[in-house]
Amino acid sequence: SEQPYNFVSMLRLIATSLCLRCQHVPVLPSNLRACSTLSSVENQQTVEALYELSVDIQKVRKLKGWVLHQNPAYTKEVAGLLRNMGASGPIIAHILAVHPEAVLCNPEQLQTQQELWMSVCPNHRELIGVIEKFPASFFTASSHHENQRKNIAYFQSLNLNKRIITKLMASAPQSFGRPVEQNQLMVCTLQQAYKELGGDEANMKIWLQKLMSQNPFVLLKPPEMLRQNLVFLKNRGFTTSELLRLLSKLKGFVTELNPDSMCRTLAFSQEAIGCSDAELREIILNCPALLYYPECTLTERFEGLFSAGISMSQIIQTPTVLELTTQIVNYRINRLKARGYDISAGSLDIINGTKKDFEMSFGKLQLCRERPLFNPVAPLKADD
């Protein structure tokens, strides 16, 4: 059993040795090698143009210094394109600092990219907002343009909201860079599963939009994985309506799983909780995250809750508390203790949910504690 490990270790040592010998040669991404020439010295025109734009050169040198050695580079042209779309100086500087590869993109190709994105973005202001958050999705290889164009047309043919398409392009650009037939296959698989599980066809578009919006990477999963997971859960006793609930919940998580991992997690959860198959299914429907958390994560979270004085019966009543990390749970419990609230004696709803949910619950609790105990409208007793 040690031979594979030793072999891997040997490969790592060889790779490290080669890297140390060749560390003066920056690595150039494959999609840019064809159009850029590597130089042993920095391209001073690029450096000066970035300085003029107030870009953090030291950050670029530290994280992606190889960009400064490329020729040709189109720093001024890229900045001009962003400026023409309404980007301010600080925004341009930020974009080029976090994604300096942008300066290696041919301006003509970027013009085509802008036109493609504007077919789904309502205006330049929103497009700049997308580029600021997802620069790598916009400054992509020109070889993808035709696939992007076909995929955009396909999703528009599904009557999906343009904002959903924009989010897909920004969050999961790989799904737009590949052949449209692959996306068609996964979408058809999702639609078929939705119908077979009793979904209302009139609501299918909304369901599909929500699913892809919550999990843009759902399109990149193999369709066979979805079918296998649904069959596995059906064999575990989940009804078609319950499977539809699971498929619609939590970012399309069914596509992130596989039968082996679910089997291990379900066995661990059932033993830890000490419940029947039917009770476990009900807990899963309330907290689908139990299907995909590994045993080590669940062990840590159960132990963290127990050490805080929380009982298993409380966890069963509010299983979604297991979606919170131990650090978050302890932080929230400590804040409640400081206000004199004993979490072990009440509901876990107060520590459950998002940060916004907790702050709202905590605020209500604090307000309740600060209210005067006397009734201000009751008549005052006069002295005898």
PDB file of N, CA, C and O in Angstrom, residues 230-293:
ATOM      1  N   LEU A 230     -31.199   9.965  -7.920  1.00  0.00           N
ATOM      2  CA  LEU A 230     -32.647   9.893  -7.726  1.00  0.00           C
ATOM      3  C   LEU A 230     -33.098   8.448  -7.511  1.00  0.00           C
ATOM      4  O   LEU A 230     -33.957   8.179  -6.664  1.00  0.00           O
ATOM      5  N   VAL A 231     -32.506   7.515  -8.245  1.00  0.00           N
ATOM      6  CA  VAL A 231     -32.844   6.096  -8.063  1.00  0.00           C
ATOM      7  C   VAL A 231     -32.442   5.637  -6.665  1.00  0.00           C
ATOM      8  O   VAL A 231     -33.201   4.925  -5.991  1.00  0.00           O
ATOM      9  N   PHE A 232     -31.261   6.047  -6.215  1.00  0.00           N
ATOM     10  CA  PHE A 232     -30.800   5.666  -4.878  1.00  0.00           C
ATOM     11  C   PHE A 232     -31.755   6.162  -3.800  1.00  0.00           C
ATOM     12  O   PHE A 232     -32.146   5.418  -2.897  1.00  0.00           O
ATOM     13  N   LEU A 233     -32.137   7.430  -3.882  1.00  0.00           N
ATOM     14  CA  LEU A 233     -33.028   7.992  -2.866  1.00  0.00           C
ATOM     15  C   LEU A 233     -34.414   7.364  -2.927  1.00  0.00           C
ATOM     16  O   LEU A 233     -35.064   7.169  -1.890  1.00  0.00           O
ATOM     17  N   LYS A 234     -34.860   7.039  -4.130  1.00  0.00           N
ATOM     18  CA  LYS A 234     -36.160   6.371  -4.263  1.00  0.00           C
ATOM     19  C   LYS A 234     -36.128   5.007  -3.593  1.00  0.00           C
ATOM     20  O   LYS A 234     -37.083   4.608  -2.910  1.00  0.00           O
ATOM     21  N   ASN A 235     -35.026   4.293  -3.740  1.00  0.00           N
ATOM     22  CA  ASN A 235     -34.879   2.981  -3.101  1.00  0.00           C
ATOM     23  C   ASN A 235     -34.780   3.095  -1.592  1.00  0.00           C
ATOM     24  O   ASN A 235     -35.015   2.108  -0.879  1.00  0.00           O
ATOM     25  N   ARG A 236     -34.429   4.279  -1.092  1.00  0.00           N
ATOM     26  CA  ARG A 236     -34.377   4.489   0.361  1.00  0.00           C
ATOM     27  C   ARG A 236     -35.719   4.899   0.942  1.00  0.00           C
ATOM     28  O   ARG A 236     -35.819   5.210   2.124  1.00  0.00           O
ATOM     29  N   GLY A 237     -36.747   4.937   0.100  1.00  0.00           N
ATOM     30  CA  GLY A 237     -38.097   5.173   0.608  1.00  0.00           C
ATOM     31  C   GLY A 237     -38.670   6.546   0.363  1.00  0.00           C
ATOM     32  O   GLY A 237     -39.808   6.825   0.763  1.00  0.00           O
ATOM     33  N   PHE A 238     -37.923   7.444  -0.284  1.00  0.00           N
ATOM     34  CA  PHE A 238     -38.445   8.778  -0.565  1.00  0.00           C
ATOM     35  C   PHE A 238     -39.478   8.692  -1.695  1.00  0.00           C
ATOM     36  O   PHE A 238     -39.260   8.038  -2.713  1.00  0.00           O
ATOM     37  N   THR A 239     -40.616   9.368  -1.505  1.00  0.00           N
ATOM     38  CA  THR A 239     -41.665   9.377  -2.511  1.00  0.00           C
ATOM     39  C   THR A 239     -41.287  10.336  -3.645  1.00  0.00           C
ATOM     40  O   THR A 239     -40.343  11.123  -3.513  1.00  0.00           O
ATOM     41  N   THR A 240     -42.035  10.294  -4.736  1.00  0.00           N
ATOM     42  CA  THR A 240     -41.747  11.178  -5.868  1.00  0.00           C
ATOM     43  C   THR A 240     -41.899  12.645  -5.477  1.00  0.00           C
ATOM     44  O   THR A 240     -41.094  13.490  -5.885  1.00  0.00           O
ATOM     45  N   SER A 241     -42.912  12.954  -4.685  1.00  0.00           N
ATOM     46  CA  SER A 241     -43.106  14.344  -4.269  1.00  0.00           C
ATOM     47  C   SER A 241     -41.977  14.796  -3.346  1.00  0.00           C
ATOM     48  O   SER A 241     -41.519  15.956  -3.406  1.00  0.00           O
ATOM     49  N   GLU A 242     -41.483  13.881  -2.499  1.00  0.00           N
ATOM     50  CA  GLU A 242     -40.366  14.223  -1.617  1.00  0.00           C
ATOM     51  C   GLU A 242     -39.078  14.410  -2.421  1.00  0.00           C
ATOM     52  O   GLU A 242     -38.265  15.288  -2.123  1.00  0.00           O
ATOM     53  N   LEU A 243     -38.904  13.587  -3.450  1.00  0.00           N
ATOM     54  CA  LEU A 243     -37.722  13.727  -4.309  1.00  0.00           C
ATOM     55  C   LEU A 243     -37.744  15.060  -5.054  1.00  0.00           C
ATOM     56  O   LEU A 243     -36.702  15.683  -5.263  1.00  0.00           O
ATOM     57  N   LEU A 244     -38.936  15.493  -5.445  1.00  0.00           N
ATOM     58  CA  LEU A 244     -39.047  16.786  -6.124  1.00  0.00           C
ATOM     59  C   LEU A 244     -38.654  17.911  -5.167  1.00  0.00           C
ATOM     60  O   LEU A 244     -37.984  18.872  -5.565  1.00  0.00           O
ATOM     61  N   ARG A 245     -39.052  17.781  -3.903  1.00  0.00           N
ATOM     62  CA  ARG A 245     -38.661  18.775  -2.896  1.00  0.00           C
ATOM     63  C   ARG A 245     -37.147  18.809  -2.739  1.00  0.00           C
ATOM     64  O   ARG A 245     -36.532  19.880  -2.672  1.00  0.00           O
ATOM     65  N   LEU A 246     -36.523  17.631  -2.697  1.00  0.00           N
ATOM     66  CA  LEU A 246     -35.077  17.563  -2.544  1.00  0.00           C
ATOM     67  C   LEU A 246     -34.362  18.126  -3.769  1.00  0.00           C
ATOM     68  O   LEU A 246     -33.367  18.839  -3.650  1.00  0.00           O
ATOM     69  N   LEU A 247     -34.878  17.794  -4.945  1.00  0.00           N
ATOM     70  CA  LEU A 247     -34.265  18.265  -6.179  1.00  0.00           C
ATOM     71  C   LEU A 247     -34.343  19.781  -6.298  1.00  0.00           C
ATOM     72  O   LEU A 247     -33.486  20.415  -6.915  1.00  0.00           O
ATOM     73  N   SER A 248     -35.365  20.361  -5.687  1.00  0.00           N
ATOM     74  CA  SER A 248     -35.585  21.803  -5.795  1.00  0.00           C
ATOM     75  C   SER A 248     -34.887  22.584  -4.688  1.00  0.00           C
ATOM     76  O   SER A 248     -34.876  23.810  -4.708  1.00  0.00           O
ATOM     77  N   LYS A 249     -34.338  21.860  -3.695  1.00  0.00           N
ATOM     78  CA  LYS A 249     -33.819  22.533  -2.509  1.00  0.00           C
ATOM     79  C   LYS A 249     -32.297  22.642  -2.524  1.00  0.00           C
ATOM     80  O   LYS A 249     -31.601  21.838  -3.119  1.00  0.00           O
ATOM     81  N   LEU A 250     -31.820  23.641  -1.855  1.00  0.00           N
ATOM     82  CA  LEU A 250     -30.403  23.786  -1.575  1.00  0.00           C
ATOM     83  C   LEU A 250     -29.494  23.657  -2.788  1.00  0.00           C
ATOM     84  O   LEU A 250     -28.680  22.757  -2.899  1.00  0.00           O
ATOM     85  N   LYS A 251     -29.664  24.563  -3.733  1.00  0.00           N
ATOM     86  CA  LYS A 251     -28.744  24.711  -4.846  1.00  0.00           C
ATOM     87  C   LYS A 251     -28.629  23.469  -5.723  1.00  0.00           C
ATOM     88  O   LYS A 251     -27.567  23.160  -6.247  1.00  0.00           O
ATOM     89  N   GLY A 252     -29.712  22.750  -5.888  1.00  0.00           N
ATOM     90  CA  GLY A 252     -29.665  21.595  -6.759  1.00  0.00           C
ATOM     91  C   GLY A 252     -28.667  20.561  -6.288  1.00  0.00           C
ATOM     92  O   GLY A 252     -27.963  19.931  -7.074  1.00  0.00           O
ATOM     93  N   PHE A 253     -28.610  20.359  -4.959  1.00  0.00           N
ATOM     94  CA  PHE A 253     -27.554  19.557  -4.362  1.00  0.00           C
ATOM     95  C   PHE A 253     -27.531  18.111  -4.840  1.00  0.00           C
ATOM     96  O   PHE A 253     -26.513  17.436  -4.749  1.00  0.00           O
ATOM     97  N   VAL A 254     -28.641  17.586  -5.356  1.00  0.00           N
ATOM     98  CA  VAL A 254     -28.663  16.185  -5.779  1.00  0.00           C
ATOM     99  C   VAL A 254     -27.586  15.926  -6.828  1.00  0.00           C
ATOM    100  O   VAL A 254     -27.009  14.842  -6.908  1.00  0.00           O
ATOM    101  N   THR A 255     -27.277  16.931  -7.637  1.00  0.00           N
ATOM    102  CA  THR A 255     -26.265  16.755  -8.677  1.00  0.00           C
ATOM    103  C   THR A 255     -24.846  16.765  -8.106  1.00  0.00           C
ATOM    104  O   THR A 255     -23.895  16.477  -8.825  1.00  0.00           O
ATOM    105  N   GLU A 256     -24.694  17.111  -6.825  1.00  0.00           N
ATOM    106  CA  GLU A 256     -23.369  17.160  -6.218  1.00  0.00           C
ATOM    107  C   GLU A 256     -23.011  15.849  -5.524  1.00  0.00           C
ATOM    108  O   GLU A 256     -21.915  15.705  -4.999  1.00  0.00           O
ATOM    109  N   LEU A 257     -23.929  14.913  -5.485  1.00  0.00           N
ATOM    110  CA  LEU A 257     -23.761  13.710  -4.670  1.00  0.00           C
ATOM    111  C   LEU A 257     -23.479  12.488  -5.507  1.00  0.00           C
ATOM    112  O   LEU A 257     -23.516  12.516  -6.735  1.00  0.00           O
ATOM    113  N   ASN A 258     -23.230  11.363  -4.816  1.00  0.00           N
ATOM    114  CA  ASN A 258     -23.172  10.057  -5.455  1.00  0.00           C
ATOM    115  C   ASN A 258     -23.696   9.032  -4.459  1.00  0.00           C
ATOM    116  O   ASN A 258     -23.646   9.250  -3.239  1.00  0.00           O
ATOM    117  N   PRO A 259     -24.224   7.910  -4.922  1.00  0.00           N
ATOM    118  CA  PRO A 259     -24.843   6.926  -4.027  1.00  0.00           C
ATOM    119  C   PRO A 259     -23.930   6.448  -2.906  1.00  0.00           C
ATOM    120  O   PRO A 259     -24.391   6.248  -1.772  1.00  0.00           O
ATOM    121  N   ASP A 260     -22.645   6.251  -3.171  1.00  0.00           N
ATOM    122  CA  ASP A 260     -21.738   5.738  -2.137  1.00  0.00           C
ATOM    123  C   ASP A 260     -21.601   6.721  -0.975  1.00  0.00           C
ATOM    124  O   ASP A 260     -21.687   6.327   0.196  1.00  0.00           O
ATOM    125  N   SER A 261     -21.385   7.980  -1.284  1.00  0.00           N
ATOM    126  CA  SER A 261     -21.225   8.961  -0.216  1.00  0.00           C
ATOM    127  C   SER A 261     -22.519   9.143   0.563  1.00  0.00           C
ATOM    128  O   SER A 261     -22.502   9.281   1.786  1.00  0.00           O
ATOM    129  N   MET A 262     -23.655   9.149  -0.142  1.00  0.00           N
ATOM    130  CA  MET A 262     -24.942   9.283   0.557  1.00  0.00           C
ATOM    131  C   MET A 262     -25.200   8.093   1.470  1.00  0.00           C
ATOM    132  O   MET A 262     -25.716   8.247   2.579  1.00  0.00           O
ATOM    133  N   CYS A 263     -24.843   6.901   1.011  1.00  0.00           N
ATOM    134  CA  CYS A 263     -25.054   5.700   1.816  1.00  0.00           C
ATOM    135  C   CYS A 263     -24.278   5.792   3.127  1.00  0.00           C
ATOM    136  O   CYS A 263     -24.816   5.503   4.205  1.00  0.00           O
ATOM    137  N   ARG A 264     -23.018   6.205   3.064  1.00  0.00           N
ATOM    138  CA  ARG A 264     -22.193   6.340   4.271  1.00  0.00           C
ATOM    139  C   ARG A 264     -22.739   7.414   5.203  1.00  0.00           C
ATOM    140  O   ARG A 264     -22.834   7.215   6.418  1.00  0.00           O
ATOM    141  N   THR A 265     -23.124   8.546   4.621  1.00  0.00           N
ATOM    142  CA  THR A 265     -23.617   9.651   5.441  1.00  0.00           C
ATOM    143  C   THR A 265     -24.934   9.317   6.114  1.00  0.00           C
ATOM    144  O   THR A 265     -25.144   9.631   7.293  1.00  0.00           O
ATOM    145  N   LEU A 266     -25.836   8.661   5.381  1.00  0.00           N
ATOM    146  CA  LEU A 266     -27.122   8.274   5.960  1.00  0.00           C
ATOM    147  C   LEU A 266     -26.937   7.269   7.081  1.00  0.00           C
ATOM    148  O   LEU A 266     -27.599   7.355   8.128  1.00  0.00           O
ATOM    149  N   ALA A 267     -26.034   6.300   6.884  1.00  0.00           N
ATOM    150  CA  ALA A 267     -25.792   5.294   7.925  1.00  0.00           C
ATOM    151  C   ALA A 267     -25.227   5.966   9.173  1.00  0.00           C
ATOM    152  O   ALA A 267     -25.645   5.663  10.301  1.00  0.00           O
ATOM    153  N   PHE A 268     -24.297   6.883   9.000  1.00  0.00           N
ATOM    154  CA  PHE A 268     -23.709   7.578  10.141  1.00  0.00           C
ATOM    155  C   PHE A 268     -24.761   8.414  10.865  1.00  0.00           C
ATOM    156  O   PHE A 268     -24.850   8.392  12.095  1.00  0.00           O
ATOM    157  N   SER A 269     -25.555   9.173  10.112  1.00  0.00           N
ATOM    158  CA  SER A 269     -26.561  10.053  10.722  1.00  0.00           C
ATOM    159  C   SER A 269     -27.598   9.245  11.496  1.00  0.00           C
ATOM    160  O   SER A 269     -27.989   9.627  12.613  1.00  0.00           O
ATOM    161  N   GLN A 270     -28.036   8.140  10.913  1.00  0.00           N
ATOM    162  CA  GLN A 270     -29.049   7.325  11.586  1.00  0.00           C
ATOM    163  C   GLN A 270     -28.526   6.752  12.893  1.00  0.00           C
ATOM    164  O   GLN A 270     -29.226   6.732  13.900  1.00  0.00           O
ATOM    165  N   GLU A 271     -27.271   6.297  12.875  1.00  0.00           N
ATOM    166  CA  GLU A 271     -26.679   5.745  14.102  1.00  0.00           C
ATOM    167  C   GLU A 271     -26.472   6.833  15.141  1.00  0.00           C
ATOM    168  O   GLU A 271     -26.734   6.634  16.330  1.00  0.00           O
ATOM    169  N   ALA A 272     -26.025   8.008  14.715  1.00  0.00           N
ATOM    170  CA  ALA A 272     -25.769   9.097  15.659  1.00  0.00           C
ATOM    171  C   ALA A 272     -27.061   9.610  16.286  1.00  0.00           C
ATOM    172  O   ALA A 272     -27.112   9.885  17.487  1.00  0.00           O
ATOM    173  N   ILE A 273     -28.104   9.720  15.465  1.00  0.00           N
ATOM    174  CA  ILE A 273     -29.375  10.258  15.958  1.00  0.00           C
ATOM    175  C   ILE A 273     -30.180   9.196  16.681  1.00  0.00           C
ATOM    176  O   ILE A 273     -30.921   9.483  17.624  1.00  0.00           O
ATOM    177  N   GLY A 274     -30.049   7.938  16.225  1.00  0.00           N
ATOM    178  CA  GLY A 274     -30.810   6.847  16.835  1.00  0.00           C
ATOM    179  C   GLY A 274     -32.270   6.880  16.451  1.00  0.00           C
ATOM    180  O   GLY A 274     -33.148   6.859  17.317  1.00  0.00           O
ATOM    181  N   CYS A 275     -32.547   6.953  15.150  1.00  0.00           N
ATOM    182  CA  CYS A 275     -33.928   7.075  14.681  1.00  0.00           C
ATOM    183  C   CYS A 275     -34.240   5.989  13.656  1.00  0.00           C
ATOM    184  O   CYS A 275     -33.346   5.282  13.176  1.00  0.00           O
ATOM    185  N   SER A 276     -35.522   5.865  13.319  1.00  0.00           N
ATOM    186  CA  SER A 276     -35.956   4.898  12.321  1.00  0.00           C
ATOM    187  C   SER A 276     -35.706   5.437  10.918  1.00  0.00           C
ATOM    188  O   SER A 276     -35.367   6.616  10.739  1.00  0.00           O
ATOM    189  N   ASP A 277     -35.920   4.597   9.904  1.00  0.00           N
ATOM    190  CA  ASP A 277     -35.754   5.033   8.513  1.00  0.00           C
ATOM    191  C   ASP A 277     -36.725   6.159   8.175  1.00  0.00           C
ATOM    192  O   ASP A 277     -36.349   7.136   7.513  1.00  0.00           O
ATOM    193  N   ALA A 278     -37.964   6.012   8.649  1.00  0.00           N
ATOM    194  CA  ALA A 278     -38.979   7.031   8.354  1.00  0.00           C
ATOM    195  C   ALA A 278     -38.621   8.355   9.020  1.00  0.00           C
ATOM    196  O   ALA A 278     -38.773   9.431   8.426  1.00  0.00           O
ATOM    197  N   GLU A 279     -38.161   8.280  10.269  1.00  0.00           N
ATOM    198  CA  GLU A 279     -37.769   9.506  10.983  1.00  0.00           C
ATOM    199  C   GLU A 279     -36.569  10.167  10.311  1.00  0.00           C
ATOM    200  O   GLU A 279     -36.494  11.395  10.213  1.00  0.00           O
ATOM    201  N   LEU A 280     -35.627   9.349   9.824  1.00  0.00           N
ATOM    202  CA  LEU A 280     -34.458   9.896   9.147  1.00  0.00           C
ATOM    203  C   LEU A 280     -34.861  10.607   7.859  1.00  0.00           C
ATOM    204  O   LEU A 280     -34.343  11.680   7.545  1.00  0.00           O
ATOM    205  N   ARG A 281     -35.803  10.031   7.120  1.00  0.00           N
ATOM    206  CA  ARG A 281     -36.273  10.679   5.890  1.00  0.00           C
ATOM    207  C   ARG A 281     -36.885  12.036   6.191  1.00  0.00           C
ATOM    208  O   ARG A 281     -36.677  13.012   5.457  1.00  0.00           O
ATOM    209  N   GLU A 282     -37.637  12.126   7.273  1.00  0.00           N
ATOM    210  CA  GLU A 282     -38.256  13.399   7.646  1.00  0.00           C
ATOM    211  C   GLU A 282     -37.198  14.428   8.024  1.00  0.00           C
ATOM    212  O   GLU A 282     -37.308  15.604   7.659  1.00  0.00           O
ATOM    213  N   ILE A 283     -36.174  13.977   8.726  1.00  0.00           N
ATOM    214  CA  ILE A 283     -35.081  14.888   9.090  1.00  0.00           C
ATOM    215  C   ILE A 283     -34.355  15.367   7.840  1.00  0.00           C
ATOM    216  O   ILE A 283     -34.020  16.554   7.707  1.00  0.00           O
ATOM    217  N   ILE A 284     -34.121  14.458   6.879  1.00  0.00           N
ATOM    218  CA  ILE A 284     -33.448  14.812   5.628  1.00  0.00           C
ATOM    219  C   ILE A 284     -34.262  15.836   4.845  1.00  0.00           C
ATOM    220  O   ILE A 284     -33.721  16.784   4.264  1.00  0.00           O
ATOM    221  N   LEU A 285     -35.575  15.671   4.827  1.00  0.00           N
ATOM    222  CA  LEU A 285     -36.424  16.628   4.102  1.00  0.00           C
ATOM    223  C   LEU A 285     -36.336  18.018   4.711  1.00  0.00           C
ATOM    224  O   LEU A 285     -36.436  19.020   3.998  1.00  0.00           O
ATOM    225  N   ASN A 286     -36.149  18.090   6.032  1.00  0.00           N
ATOM    226  CA  ASN A 286     -36.004  19.383   6.699  1.00  0.00           C
ATOM    227  C   ASN A 286     -34.582  19.925   6.602  1.00  0.00           C
ATOM    228  O   ASN A 286     -34.374  21.141   6.650  1.00  0.00           O
ATOM    229  N   CYS A 287     -33.625  19.009   6.476  1.00  0.00           N
ATOM    230  CA  CYS A 287     -32.216  19.409   6.397  1.00  0.00           C
ATOM    231  C   CYS A 287     -31.492  18.543   5.363  1.00  0.00           C
ATOM    232  O   CYS A 287     -30.763  17.611   5.724  1.00  0.00           O
ATOM    233  N   PRO A 288     -31.686  18.809   4.076  1.00  0.00           N
ATOM    234  CA  PRO A 288     -31.050  18.001   3.034  1.00  0.00           C
ATOM    235  C   PRO A 288     -29.524  17.998   3.097  1.00  0.00           C
ATOM    236  O   PRO A 288     -28.886  17.116   2.530  1.00  0.00           O
ATOM    237  N   ALA A 289     -28.956  18.966   3.808  1.00  0.00           N
ATOM    238  CA  ALA A 289     -27.497  19.023   3.916  1.00  0.00           C
ATOM    239  C   ALA A 289     -26.921  17.763   4.539  1.00  0.00           C
ATOM    240  O   ALA A 289     -25.757  17.421   4.306  1.00  0.00           O
ATOM    241  N   LEU A 290     -27.733  17.037   5.331  1.00  0.00           N
ATOM    242  CA  LEU A 290     -27.264  15.795   5.939  1.00  0.00           C
ATOM    243  C   LEU A 290     -26.872  14.764   4.892  1.00  0.00           C
ATOM    244  O   LEU A 290     -26.141  13.819   5.174  1.00  0.00           O
ATOM    245  N   LEU A 291     -27.350  14.921   3.683  1.00  0.00           N
ATOM    246  CA  LEU A 291     -27.027  13.961   2.625  1.00  0.00           C
ATOM    247  C   LEU A 291     -25.602  14.109   2.117  1.00  0.00           C
ATOM    248  O   LEU A 291     -25.012  13.153   1.629  1.00  0.00           O
ATOM    249  N   TYR A 292     -25.054  15.305   2.186  1.00  0.00           N
ATOM    250  CA  TYR A 292     -23.752  15.489   1.552  1.00  0.00           C
ATOM    251  C   TYR A 292     -22.622  15.876   2.491  1.00  0.00           C
ATOM    252  O   TYR A 292     -21.467  15.923   2.078  1.00  0.00           O
ATOM    253  N   TYR A 293     -22.906  16.135   3.785  1.00  0.00           N
ATOM    254  CA  TYR A 293     -21.811  16.383   4.713  1.00  0.00           C
ATOM    255  C   TYR A 293     -21.086  15.074   5.013  1.00  0.00           C
ATOM    256  O   TYR A 293     -21.723  14.075   5.357  1.00  0.00           O
TER     257      TYR A 293
END
